[in-house]
Tab-separated table of C-alpha atoms and ligand atoms in Angstrom:
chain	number	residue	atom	x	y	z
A	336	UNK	CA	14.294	12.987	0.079
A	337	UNK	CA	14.991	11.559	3.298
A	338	UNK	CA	17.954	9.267	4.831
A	339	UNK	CA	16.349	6.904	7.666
A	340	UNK	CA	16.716	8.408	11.565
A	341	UNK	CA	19.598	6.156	12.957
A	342	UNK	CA	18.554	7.421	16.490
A	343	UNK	CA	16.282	4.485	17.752
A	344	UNK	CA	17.446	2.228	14.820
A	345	UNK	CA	17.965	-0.959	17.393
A	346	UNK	CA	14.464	-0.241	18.818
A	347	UNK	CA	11.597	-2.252	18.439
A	348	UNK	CA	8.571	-1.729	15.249
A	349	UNK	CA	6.043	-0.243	17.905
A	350	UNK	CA	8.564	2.542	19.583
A	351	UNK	CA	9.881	3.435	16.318
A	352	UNK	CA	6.496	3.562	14.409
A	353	UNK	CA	6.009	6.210	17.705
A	354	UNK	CA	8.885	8.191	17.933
A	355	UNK	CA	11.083	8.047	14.568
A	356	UNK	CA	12.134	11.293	13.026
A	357	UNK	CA	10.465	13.471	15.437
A	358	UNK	CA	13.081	16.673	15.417
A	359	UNK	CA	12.042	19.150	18.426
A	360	UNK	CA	11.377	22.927	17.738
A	361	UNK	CA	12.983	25.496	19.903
A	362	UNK	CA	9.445	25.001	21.144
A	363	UNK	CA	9.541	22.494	22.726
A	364	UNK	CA	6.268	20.441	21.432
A	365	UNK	CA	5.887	17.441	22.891
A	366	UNK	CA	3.825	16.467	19.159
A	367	UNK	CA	5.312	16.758	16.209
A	368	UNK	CA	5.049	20.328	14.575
A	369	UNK	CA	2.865	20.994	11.655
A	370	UNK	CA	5.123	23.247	8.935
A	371	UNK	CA	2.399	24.769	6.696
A	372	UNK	CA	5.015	26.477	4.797
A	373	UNK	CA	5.634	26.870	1.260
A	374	UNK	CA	8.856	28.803	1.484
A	375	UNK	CA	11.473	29.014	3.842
A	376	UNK	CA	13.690	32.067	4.213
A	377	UNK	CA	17.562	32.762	4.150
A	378	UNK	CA	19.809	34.653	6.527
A	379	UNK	CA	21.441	36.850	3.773
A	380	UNK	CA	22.041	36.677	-0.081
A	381	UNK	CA	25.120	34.613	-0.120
A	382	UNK	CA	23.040	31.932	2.528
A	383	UNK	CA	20.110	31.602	-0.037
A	384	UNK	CA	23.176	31.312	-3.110
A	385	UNK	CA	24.394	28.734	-0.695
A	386	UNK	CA	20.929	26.724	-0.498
A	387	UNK	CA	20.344	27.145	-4.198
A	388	UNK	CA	23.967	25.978	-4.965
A	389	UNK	CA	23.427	22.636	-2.661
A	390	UNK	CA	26.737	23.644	-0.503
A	391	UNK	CA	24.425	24.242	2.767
A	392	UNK	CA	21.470	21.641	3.406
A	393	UNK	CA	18.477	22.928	4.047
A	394	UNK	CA	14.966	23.810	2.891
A	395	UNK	CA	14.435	26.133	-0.146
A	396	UNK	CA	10.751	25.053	-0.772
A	397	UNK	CA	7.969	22.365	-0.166
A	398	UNK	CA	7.851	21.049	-3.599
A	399	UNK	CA	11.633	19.910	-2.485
A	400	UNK	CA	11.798	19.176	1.107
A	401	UNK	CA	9.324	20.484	4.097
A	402	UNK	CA	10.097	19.226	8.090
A	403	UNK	CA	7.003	17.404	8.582
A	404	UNK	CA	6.920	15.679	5.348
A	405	UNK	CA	11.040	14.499	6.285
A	406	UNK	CA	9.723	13.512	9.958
A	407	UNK	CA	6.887	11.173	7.685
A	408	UNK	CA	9.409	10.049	6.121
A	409	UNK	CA	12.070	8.906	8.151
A	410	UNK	CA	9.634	7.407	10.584
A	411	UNK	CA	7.972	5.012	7.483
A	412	UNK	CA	11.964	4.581	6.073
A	413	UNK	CA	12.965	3.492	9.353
A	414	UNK	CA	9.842	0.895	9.460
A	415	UNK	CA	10.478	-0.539	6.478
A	416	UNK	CA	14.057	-0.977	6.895
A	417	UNK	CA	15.218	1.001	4.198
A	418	UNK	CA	17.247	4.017	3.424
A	419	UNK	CA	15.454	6.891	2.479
A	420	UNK	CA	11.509	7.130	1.907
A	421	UNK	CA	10.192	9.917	-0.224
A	422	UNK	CA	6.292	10.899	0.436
A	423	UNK	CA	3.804	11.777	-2.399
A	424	UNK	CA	0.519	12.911	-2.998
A	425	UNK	CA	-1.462	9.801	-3.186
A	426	UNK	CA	-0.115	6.033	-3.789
A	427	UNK	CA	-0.782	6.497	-7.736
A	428	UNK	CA	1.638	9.496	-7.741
A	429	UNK	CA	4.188	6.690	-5.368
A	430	UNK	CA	3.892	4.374	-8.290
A	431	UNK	CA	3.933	6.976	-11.356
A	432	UNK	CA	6.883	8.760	-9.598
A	433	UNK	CA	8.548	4.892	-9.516
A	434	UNK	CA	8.275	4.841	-13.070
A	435	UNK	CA	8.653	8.109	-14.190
A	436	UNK	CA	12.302	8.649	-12.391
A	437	UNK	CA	13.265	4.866	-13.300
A	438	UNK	CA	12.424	3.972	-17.007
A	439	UNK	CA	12.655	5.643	-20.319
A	440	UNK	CA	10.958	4.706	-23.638
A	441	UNK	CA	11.506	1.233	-24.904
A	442	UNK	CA	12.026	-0.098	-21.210
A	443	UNK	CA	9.684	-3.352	-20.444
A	444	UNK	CA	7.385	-4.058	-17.111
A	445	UNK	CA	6.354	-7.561	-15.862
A	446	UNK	CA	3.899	-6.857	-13.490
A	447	UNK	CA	1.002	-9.024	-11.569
A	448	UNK	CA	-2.300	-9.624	-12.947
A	449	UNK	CA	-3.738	-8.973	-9.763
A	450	UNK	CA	-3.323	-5.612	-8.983
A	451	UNK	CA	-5.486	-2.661	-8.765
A	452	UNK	CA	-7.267	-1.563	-10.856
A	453	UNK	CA	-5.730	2.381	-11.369
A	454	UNK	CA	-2.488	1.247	-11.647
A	455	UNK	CA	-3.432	-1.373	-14.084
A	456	UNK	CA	-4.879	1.575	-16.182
A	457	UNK	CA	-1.461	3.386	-15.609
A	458	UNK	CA	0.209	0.921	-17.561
A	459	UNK	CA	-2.570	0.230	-20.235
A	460	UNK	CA	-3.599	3.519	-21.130
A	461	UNK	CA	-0.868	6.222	-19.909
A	462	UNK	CA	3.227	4.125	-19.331
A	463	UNK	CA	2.226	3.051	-23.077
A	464	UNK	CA	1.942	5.873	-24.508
A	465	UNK	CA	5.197	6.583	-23.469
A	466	UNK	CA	6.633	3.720	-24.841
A	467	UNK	CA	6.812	1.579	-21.515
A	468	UNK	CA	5.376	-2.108	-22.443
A	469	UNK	CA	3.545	-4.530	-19.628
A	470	UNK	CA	3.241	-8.019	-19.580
A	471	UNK	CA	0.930	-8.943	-16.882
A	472	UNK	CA	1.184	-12.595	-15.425
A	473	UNK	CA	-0.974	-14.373	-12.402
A	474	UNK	CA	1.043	-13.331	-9.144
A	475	UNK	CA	1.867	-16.960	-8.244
A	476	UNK	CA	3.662	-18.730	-11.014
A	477	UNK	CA	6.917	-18.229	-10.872
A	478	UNK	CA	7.608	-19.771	-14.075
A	479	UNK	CA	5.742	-17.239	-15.790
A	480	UNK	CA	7.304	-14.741	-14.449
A	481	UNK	CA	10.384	-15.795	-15.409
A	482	UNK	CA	9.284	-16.578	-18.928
A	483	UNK	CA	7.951	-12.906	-19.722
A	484	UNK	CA	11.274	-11.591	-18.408
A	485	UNK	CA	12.654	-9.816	-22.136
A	486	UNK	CA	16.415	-8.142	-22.425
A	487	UNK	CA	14.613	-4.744	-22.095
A	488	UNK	CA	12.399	-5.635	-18.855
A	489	UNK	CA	13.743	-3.443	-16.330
A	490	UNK	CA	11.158	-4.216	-13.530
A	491	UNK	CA	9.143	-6.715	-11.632
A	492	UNK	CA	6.031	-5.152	-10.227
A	493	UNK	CA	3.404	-6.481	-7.612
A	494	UNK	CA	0.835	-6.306	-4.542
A	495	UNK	CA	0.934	-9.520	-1.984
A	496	UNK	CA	-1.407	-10.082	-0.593
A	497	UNK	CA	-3.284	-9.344	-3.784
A	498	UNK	CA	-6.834	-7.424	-4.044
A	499	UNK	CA	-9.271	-9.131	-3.393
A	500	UNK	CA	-8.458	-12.721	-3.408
A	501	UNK	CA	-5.143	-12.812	-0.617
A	502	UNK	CA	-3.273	-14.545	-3.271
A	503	UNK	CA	0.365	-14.284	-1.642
A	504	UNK	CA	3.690	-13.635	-4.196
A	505	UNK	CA	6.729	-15.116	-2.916
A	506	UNK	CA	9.002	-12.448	-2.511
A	507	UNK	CA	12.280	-13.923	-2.173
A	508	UNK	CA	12.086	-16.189	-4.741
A	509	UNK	CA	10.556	-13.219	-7.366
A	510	UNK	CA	13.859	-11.111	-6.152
A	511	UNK	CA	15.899	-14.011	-7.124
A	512	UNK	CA	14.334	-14.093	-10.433
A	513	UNK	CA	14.656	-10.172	-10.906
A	514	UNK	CA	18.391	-10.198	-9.591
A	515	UNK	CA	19.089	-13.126	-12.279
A	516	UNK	CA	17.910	-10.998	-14.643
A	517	UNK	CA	19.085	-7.494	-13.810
A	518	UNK	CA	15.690	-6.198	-12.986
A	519	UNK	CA	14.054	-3.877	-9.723
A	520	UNK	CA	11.530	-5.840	-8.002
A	521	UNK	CA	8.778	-3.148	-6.680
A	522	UNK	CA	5.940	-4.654	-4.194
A	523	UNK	CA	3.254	-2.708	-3.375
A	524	UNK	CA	2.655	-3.375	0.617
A	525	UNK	CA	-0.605	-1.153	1.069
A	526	UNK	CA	-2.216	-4.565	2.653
A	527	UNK	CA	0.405	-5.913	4.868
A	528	UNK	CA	2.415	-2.133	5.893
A	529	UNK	CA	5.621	-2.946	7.362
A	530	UNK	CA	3.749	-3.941	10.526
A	531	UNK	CA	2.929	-7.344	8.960
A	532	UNK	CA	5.947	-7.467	6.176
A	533	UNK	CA	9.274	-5.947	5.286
A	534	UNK	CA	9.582	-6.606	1.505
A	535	UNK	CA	12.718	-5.007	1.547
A	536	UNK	CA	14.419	-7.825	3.663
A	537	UNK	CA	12.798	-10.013	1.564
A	538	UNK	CA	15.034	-8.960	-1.266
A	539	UNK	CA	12.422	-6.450	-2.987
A	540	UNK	CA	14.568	-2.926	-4.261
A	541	UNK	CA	11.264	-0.843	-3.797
A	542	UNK	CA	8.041	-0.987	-1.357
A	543	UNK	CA	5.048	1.452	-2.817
A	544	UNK	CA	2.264	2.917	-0.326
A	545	UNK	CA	-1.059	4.023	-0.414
A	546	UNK	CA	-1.268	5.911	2.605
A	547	UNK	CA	-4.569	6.353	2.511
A	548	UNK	CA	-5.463	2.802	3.606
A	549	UNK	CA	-3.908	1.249	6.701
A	550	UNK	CA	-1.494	3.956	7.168
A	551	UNK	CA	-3.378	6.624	7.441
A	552	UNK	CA	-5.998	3.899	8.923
A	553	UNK	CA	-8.953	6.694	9.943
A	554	UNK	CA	-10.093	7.089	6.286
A	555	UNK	CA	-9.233	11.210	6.927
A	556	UNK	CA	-6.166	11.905	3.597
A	557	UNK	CA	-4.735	10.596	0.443
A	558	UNK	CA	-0.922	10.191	0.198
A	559	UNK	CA	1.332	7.725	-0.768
A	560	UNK	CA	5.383	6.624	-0.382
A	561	UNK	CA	7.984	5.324	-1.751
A	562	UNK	CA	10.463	3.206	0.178
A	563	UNK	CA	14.483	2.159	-1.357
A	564	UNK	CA	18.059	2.870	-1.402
A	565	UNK	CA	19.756	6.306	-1.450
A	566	UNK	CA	19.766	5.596	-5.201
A	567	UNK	CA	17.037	4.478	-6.380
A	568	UNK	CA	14.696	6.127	-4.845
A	569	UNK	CA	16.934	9.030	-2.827
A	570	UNK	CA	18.100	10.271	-6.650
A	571	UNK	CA	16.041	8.803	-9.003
A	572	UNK	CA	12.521	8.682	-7.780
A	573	UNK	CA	13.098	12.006	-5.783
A	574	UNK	CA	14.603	13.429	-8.947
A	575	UNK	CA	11.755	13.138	-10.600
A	576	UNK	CA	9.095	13.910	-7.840
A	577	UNK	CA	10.745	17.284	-7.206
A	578	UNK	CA	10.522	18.166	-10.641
A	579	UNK	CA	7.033	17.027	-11.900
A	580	UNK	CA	5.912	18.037	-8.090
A	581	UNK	CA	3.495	15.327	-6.479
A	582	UNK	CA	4.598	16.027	-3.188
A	583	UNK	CA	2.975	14.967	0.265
A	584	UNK	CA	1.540	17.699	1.509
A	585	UNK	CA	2.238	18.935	5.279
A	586	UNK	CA	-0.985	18.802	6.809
A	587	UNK	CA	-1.524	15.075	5.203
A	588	UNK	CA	2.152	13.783	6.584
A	589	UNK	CA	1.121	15.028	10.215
A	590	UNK	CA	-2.019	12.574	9.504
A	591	UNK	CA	0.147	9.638	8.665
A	592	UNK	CA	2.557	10.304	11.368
A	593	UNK	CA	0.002	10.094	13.922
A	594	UNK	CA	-1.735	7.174	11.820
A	595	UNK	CA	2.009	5.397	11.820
A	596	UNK	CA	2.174	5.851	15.855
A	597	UNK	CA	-0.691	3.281	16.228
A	598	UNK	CA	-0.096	1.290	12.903
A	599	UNK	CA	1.044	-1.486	15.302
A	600	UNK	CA	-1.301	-1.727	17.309
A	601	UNK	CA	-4.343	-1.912	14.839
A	602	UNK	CA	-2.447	-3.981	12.161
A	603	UNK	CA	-3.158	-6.519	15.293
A	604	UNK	CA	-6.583	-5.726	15.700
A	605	UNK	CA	-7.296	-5.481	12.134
A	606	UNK	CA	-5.796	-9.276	11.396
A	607	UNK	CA	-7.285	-10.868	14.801
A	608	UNK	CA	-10.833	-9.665	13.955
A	609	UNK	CA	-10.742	-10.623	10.039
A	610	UNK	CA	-8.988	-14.107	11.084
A	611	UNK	CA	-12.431	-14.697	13.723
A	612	UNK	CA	-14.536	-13.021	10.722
A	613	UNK	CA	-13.262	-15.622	8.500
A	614	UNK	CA	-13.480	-18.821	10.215
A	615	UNK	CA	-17.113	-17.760	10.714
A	616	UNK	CA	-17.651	-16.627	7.432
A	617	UNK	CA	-16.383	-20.294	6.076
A	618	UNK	CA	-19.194	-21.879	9.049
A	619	UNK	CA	-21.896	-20.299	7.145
A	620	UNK	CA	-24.438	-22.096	4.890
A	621	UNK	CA	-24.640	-19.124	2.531
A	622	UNK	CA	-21.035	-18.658	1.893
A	623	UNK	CA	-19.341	-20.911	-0.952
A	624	UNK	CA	-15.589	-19.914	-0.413
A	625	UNK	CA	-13.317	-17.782	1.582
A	626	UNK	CA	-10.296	-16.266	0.486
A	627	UNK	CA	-8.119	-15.390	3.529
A	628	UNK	CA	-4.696	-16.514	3.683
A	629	UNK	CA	-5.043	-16.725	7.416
A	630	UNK	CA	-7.006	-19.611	6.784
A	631	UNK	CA	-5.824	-23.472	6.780
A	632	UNK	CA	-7.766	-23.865	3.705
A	633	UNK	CA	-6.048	-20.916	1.550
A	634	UNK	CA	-3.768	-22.394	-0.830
A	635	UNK	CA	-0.796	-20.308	0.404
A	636	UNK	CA	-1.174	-20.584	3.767
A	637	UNK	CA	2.102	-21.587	5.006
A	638	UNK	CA	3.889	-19.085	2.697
A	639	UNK	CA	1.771	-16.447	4.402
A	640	UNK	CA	2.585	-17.591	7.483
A	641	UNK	CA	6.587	-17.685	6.587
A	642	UNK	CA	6.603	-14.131	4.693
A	643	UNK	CA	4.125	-11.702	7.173
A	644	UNK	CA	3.908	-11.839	10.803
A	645	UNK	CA	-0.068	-12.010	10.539
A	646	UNK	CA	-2.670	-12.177	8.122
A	647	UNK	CA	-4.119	-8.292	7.854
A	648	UNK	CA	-7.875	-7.243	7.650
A	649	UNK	CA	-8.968	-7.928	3.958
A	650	UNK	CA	-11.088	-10.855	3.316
A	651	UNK	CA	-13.097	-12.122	0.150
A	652	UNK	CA	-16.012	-14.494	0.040
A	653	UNK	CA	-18.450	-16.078	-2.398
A	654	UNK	CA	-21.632	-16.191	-1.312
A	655	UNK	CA	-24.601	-18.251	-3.182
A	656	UNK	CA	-27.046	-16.760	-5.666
A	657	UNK	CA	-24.048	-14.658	-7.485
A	658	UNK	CA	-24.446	-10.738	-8.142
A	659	UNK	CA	-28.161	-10.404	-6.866
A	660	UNK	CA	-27.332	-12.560	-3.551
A	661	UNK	CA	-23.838	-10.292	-3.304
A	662	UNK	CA	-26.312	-7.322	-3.276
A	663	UNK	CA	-28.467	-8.306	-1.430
A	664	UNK	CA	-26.271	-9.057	1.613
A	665	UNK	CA	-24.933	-5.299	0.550
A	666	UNK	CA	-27.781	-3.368	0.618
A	667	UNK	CA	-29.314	-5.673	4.473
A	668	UNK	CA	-26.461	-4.120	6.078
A	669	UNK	CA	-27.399	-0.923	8.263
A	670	UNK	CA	-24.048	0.117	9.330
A	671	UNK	CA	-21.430	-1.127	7.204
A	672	UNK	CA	-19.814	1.614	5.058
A	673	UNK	CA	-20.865	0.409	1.581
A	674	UNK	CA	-17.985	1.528	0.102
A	675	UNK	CA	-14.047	0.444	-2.182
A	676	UNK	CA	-12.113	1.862	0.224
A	677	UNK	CA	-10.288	-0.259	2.406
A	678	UNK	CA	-7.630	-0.128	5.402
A	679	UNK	CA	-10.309	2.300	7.574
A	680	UNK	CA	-11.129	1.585	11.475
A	681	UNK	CA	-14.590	1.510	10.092
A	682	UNK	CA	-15.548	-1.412	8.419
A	683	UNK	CA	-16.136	-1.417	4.825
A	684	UNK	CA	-18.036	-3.646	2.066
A	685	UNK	CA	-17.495	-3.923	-1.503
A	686	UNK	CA	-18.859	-6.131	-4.718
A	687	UNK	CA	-15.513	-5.978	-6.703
A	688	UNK	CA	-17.068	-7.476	-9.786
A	689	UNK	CA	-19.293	-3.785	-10.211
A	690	UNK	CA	-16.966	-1.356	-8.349
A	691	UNK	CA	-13.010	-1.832	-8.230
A	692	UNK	CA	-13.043	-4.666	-11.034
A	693	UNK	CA	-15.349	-3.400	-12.940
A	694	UNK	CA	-13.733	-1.828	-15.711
A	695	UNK	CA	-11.637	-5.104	-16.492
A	696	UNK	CA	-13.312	-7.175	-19.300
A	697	UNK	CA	-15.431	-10.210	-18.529
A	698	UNK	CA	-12.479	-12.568	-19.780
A	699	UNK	CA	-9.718	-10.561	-17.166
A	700	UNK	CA	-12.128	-10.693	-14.113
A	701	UNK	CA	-12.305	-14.814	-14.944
A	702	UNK	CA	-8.705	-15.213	-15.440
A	703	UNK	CA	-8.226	-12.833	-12.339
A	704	UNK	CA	-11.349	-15.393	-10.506
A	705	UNK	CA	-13.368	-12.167	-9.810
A	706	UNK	CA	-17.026	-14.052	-9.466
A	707	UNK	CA	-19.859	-12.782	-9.515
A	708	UNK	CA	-20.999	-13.812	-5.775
A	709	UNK	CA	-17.695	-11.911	-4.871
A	710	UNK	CA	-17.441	-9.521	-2.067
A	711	UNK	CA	-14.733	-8.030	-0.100
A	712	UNK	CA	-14.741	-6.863	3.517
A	713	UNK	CA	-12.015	-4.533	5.085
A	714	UNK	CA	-12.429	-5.505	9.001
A	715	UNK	CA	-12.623	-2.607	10.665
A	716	UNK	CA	-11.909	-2.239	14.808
A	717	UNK	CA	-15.622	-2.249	15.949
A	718	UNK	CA	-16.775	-5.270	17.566
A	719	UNK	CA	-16.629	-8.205	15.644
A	720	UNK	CA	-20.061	-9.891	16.760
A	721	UNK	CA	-21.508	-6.550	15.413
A	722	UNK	CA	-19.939	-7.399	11.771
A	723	UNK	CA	-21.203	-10.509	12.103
A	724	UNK	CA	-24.706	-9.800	13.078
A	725	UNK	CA	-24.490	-7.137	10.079
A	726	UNK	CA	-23.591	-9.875	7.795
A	727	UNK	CA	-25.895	-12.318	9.306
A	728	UNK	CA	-29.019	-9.624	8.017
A	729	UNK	CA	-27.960	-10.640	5.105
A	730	UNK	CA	-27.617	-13.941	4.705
A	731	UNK	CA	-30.758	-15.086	5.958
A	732	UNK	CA	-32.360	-13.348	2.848
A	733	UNK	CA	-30.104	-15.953	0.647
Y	1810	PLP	C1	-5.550	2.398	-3.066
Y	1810	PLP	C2	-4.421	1.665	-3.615
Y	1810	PLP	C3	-3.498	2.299	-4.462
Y	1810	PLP	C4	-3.652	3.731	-4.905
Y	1810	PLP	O1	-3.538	4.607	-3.843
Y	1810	PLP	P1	-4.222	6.069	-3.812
Y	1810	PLP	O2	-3.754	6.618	-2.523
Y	1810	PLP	O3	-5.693	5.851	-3.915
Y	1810	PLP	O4	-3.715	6.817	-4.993
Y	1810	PLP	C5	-2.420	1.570	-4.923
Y	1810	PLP	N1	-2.264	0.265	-4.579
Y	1810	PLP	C6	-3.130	-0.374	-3.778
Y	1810	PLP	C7	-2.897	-1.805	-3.436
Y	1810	PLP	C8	-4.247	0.289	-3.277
Y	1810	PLP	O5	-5.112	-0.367	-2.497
């Protein structure tokens, strides 16, 4: 668990994203320092009673606290404007360690429809059988949201922009529902990362990362965070990450630190290259529909505009001839990574309908509008007339 660095707190996103929670060695390294330790030692019995007692601060072990793992996290707490950030193992252990440390047995969820797919299965199959209950509900009616509110709900759950369709959730008004009723509003902000939205300031109690999409950025390790108040997540969600132990490891928070030092600067790129991707895209005979909430034509548009400061690099599109035509512009690519990940400085290309969707049922993809002409591009940071031209092989076959 670690409190936000207060040093360059009036400082601008890109300088902190650089140089929060860096704390010097006696070395002197200019980078930050990589502690592969699992251990730390004491200067005498009564110092190590002392750690082990909580009346001195300090490190015991790396299941509990480890310096590089704090420097992570103060530089992402500081980002997302809250208190303390806690790093994890991947962003399913963020979001298990959410739930595990904040509900018990007989507590209710309300959670988007449109979220992905693991955590979805999280709920279903494993929060379930622990006597947590979902209700899941489509991201952008607020009335429904409200409506599957019960006494016992205890949390509001959700990803804006949503995967794969950039359906945007209107955070303020979803943490004035949740605050009515007594509730924690989580967002997940794996496609926005603070660079593009704060959901904190928004009213949200808890953001969730996957760092192993934009903040990472360089496809290289899985980790995740969790982002809240000294409560929340400094007690309760640390509690119970220290105890069941999936922990960020060392070598993986000195990736995301260096991956949050240009976050900035390719959330930019990213959402510059996917907007000029996606007007194209919607130019093109052989596309049907775009979903891209940078576009004039997505339905939330001007709530997109209001709630991030750009659009990101996730875009979906129909194209004609449904599955076979999706495939086909697929498999004409040459360099493309054909692949679910997303948030990577190397473009990637998916058919959610047969890879991330496809374990939902026929009748959840439809009420989720997962078609079968569906695919979904993360824009990478190579040149965008290349990803074009890549597409374009593609197209022509349709
Ligand atoms: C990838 C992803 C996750 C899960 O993160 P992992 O690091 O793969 O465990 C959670 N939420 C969203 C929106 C994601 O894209």
């Amino acid at each position: 668990m670690t409190q936000s660095d207060d040093r360059l707190k009036d400082k601008q996103f890109a300088t902190r994203a650089v140089r929060a929670g860096q704390a010097r060695t006696h070395e002197g390294e200019h980078s930050e320092a990589m502690f592969l330790t699992s251990s730390y030692v004491f200067d005498s019995a009564e110092h190590a009673a002392a750690r082990f007692a909580g009346d001195e601060e300090g490190n015991i072990y790396s299941r509990f606290t480890n310096p590089t793992v704090r420097n992570f996290e103060q530089r992402l707490a500081t980002l997302e404007g809250g208190e303390v950030a806690v790093g994890t193992s991947s962003g399913m252990s963020a979001i298990l360690s959410t739930f595990m440390g904040l509900l018990a047995a007989g507590d209710h969820v309300v959670s988007s429809r449109s979220i992905f797919g693991t955590t979805r299965v999280l709920f279903d199959k494993y929060l379930a059988k622990f006597g947590i209950e979902t209700d899941f509900v489509a991201l952008t009616d607020l009335a429904a949201w409200e409506a599957a509110i019960q006494p016992n709900t205890k949390a509001l759950f959700l990803e804006t922009p949503s995967n794969p369709l950039n359906e945007i959730a209107d955070i303020k008004k979803l943490s004035a529902i949740a605050k009515a009723h007594d509730c924690i509003l989580i967002v997940d902000n794996c496609f926005c990362t603070p660079a593009l939205q704060r959901p904190l300031a928004l009213g949200a109690d808890i953001v969730i990362h996957s760092a192993t999409k934009y903040i990472d950025g360089q496809g290289r390790g899985v980790g995740g965070a969790v982002v809240g108040d000294a409560d929340l997540v400094g007690e309760q969600v640390y509690g119970f990450l220290r105890t069941a132990g999936p922990t960020m490891s060392p070598f993986n928070a000195w990736l995301f630190l260096k991956g949050l030092e240009t976050l900035d600067i390719r959330m930019k790129a990213h959402s510059a290259a996917a907007l000029e991707l996606a007007i194209w895209l919607e130019q093109q005979p052989q596309v049907e529909k775009v979903f891209y909430a940078g576009l004039p034509s997505h339905p939330q548009h001007a709530l997109a505009k209001q709630q991030q400061s750009d659009f990101g690099g996730i875009i979906a599109f129909e194209v004609k001839g449904g599955q076979a035509g999706a495939w086909k512009v697929i498999d004409a690519t040459t360099w493309l990574s054909i692949t679910a990940n997303l948030g990577d400085t190397k473009t990637t290309i998916t058919h959610p309908e047969t890879t991330t969707h496809g374990r939902l049922t026929q009748e959840e993809r439809d009420l989720a509008g997962i078609r079968d002409g569906l695919l979904r591009i993360s824009v990478g940071l190579e040149d965008v007339a290349d990803i074009k031209a890549e597409l374009q092989c593609g197209f022509v076959l349709l």
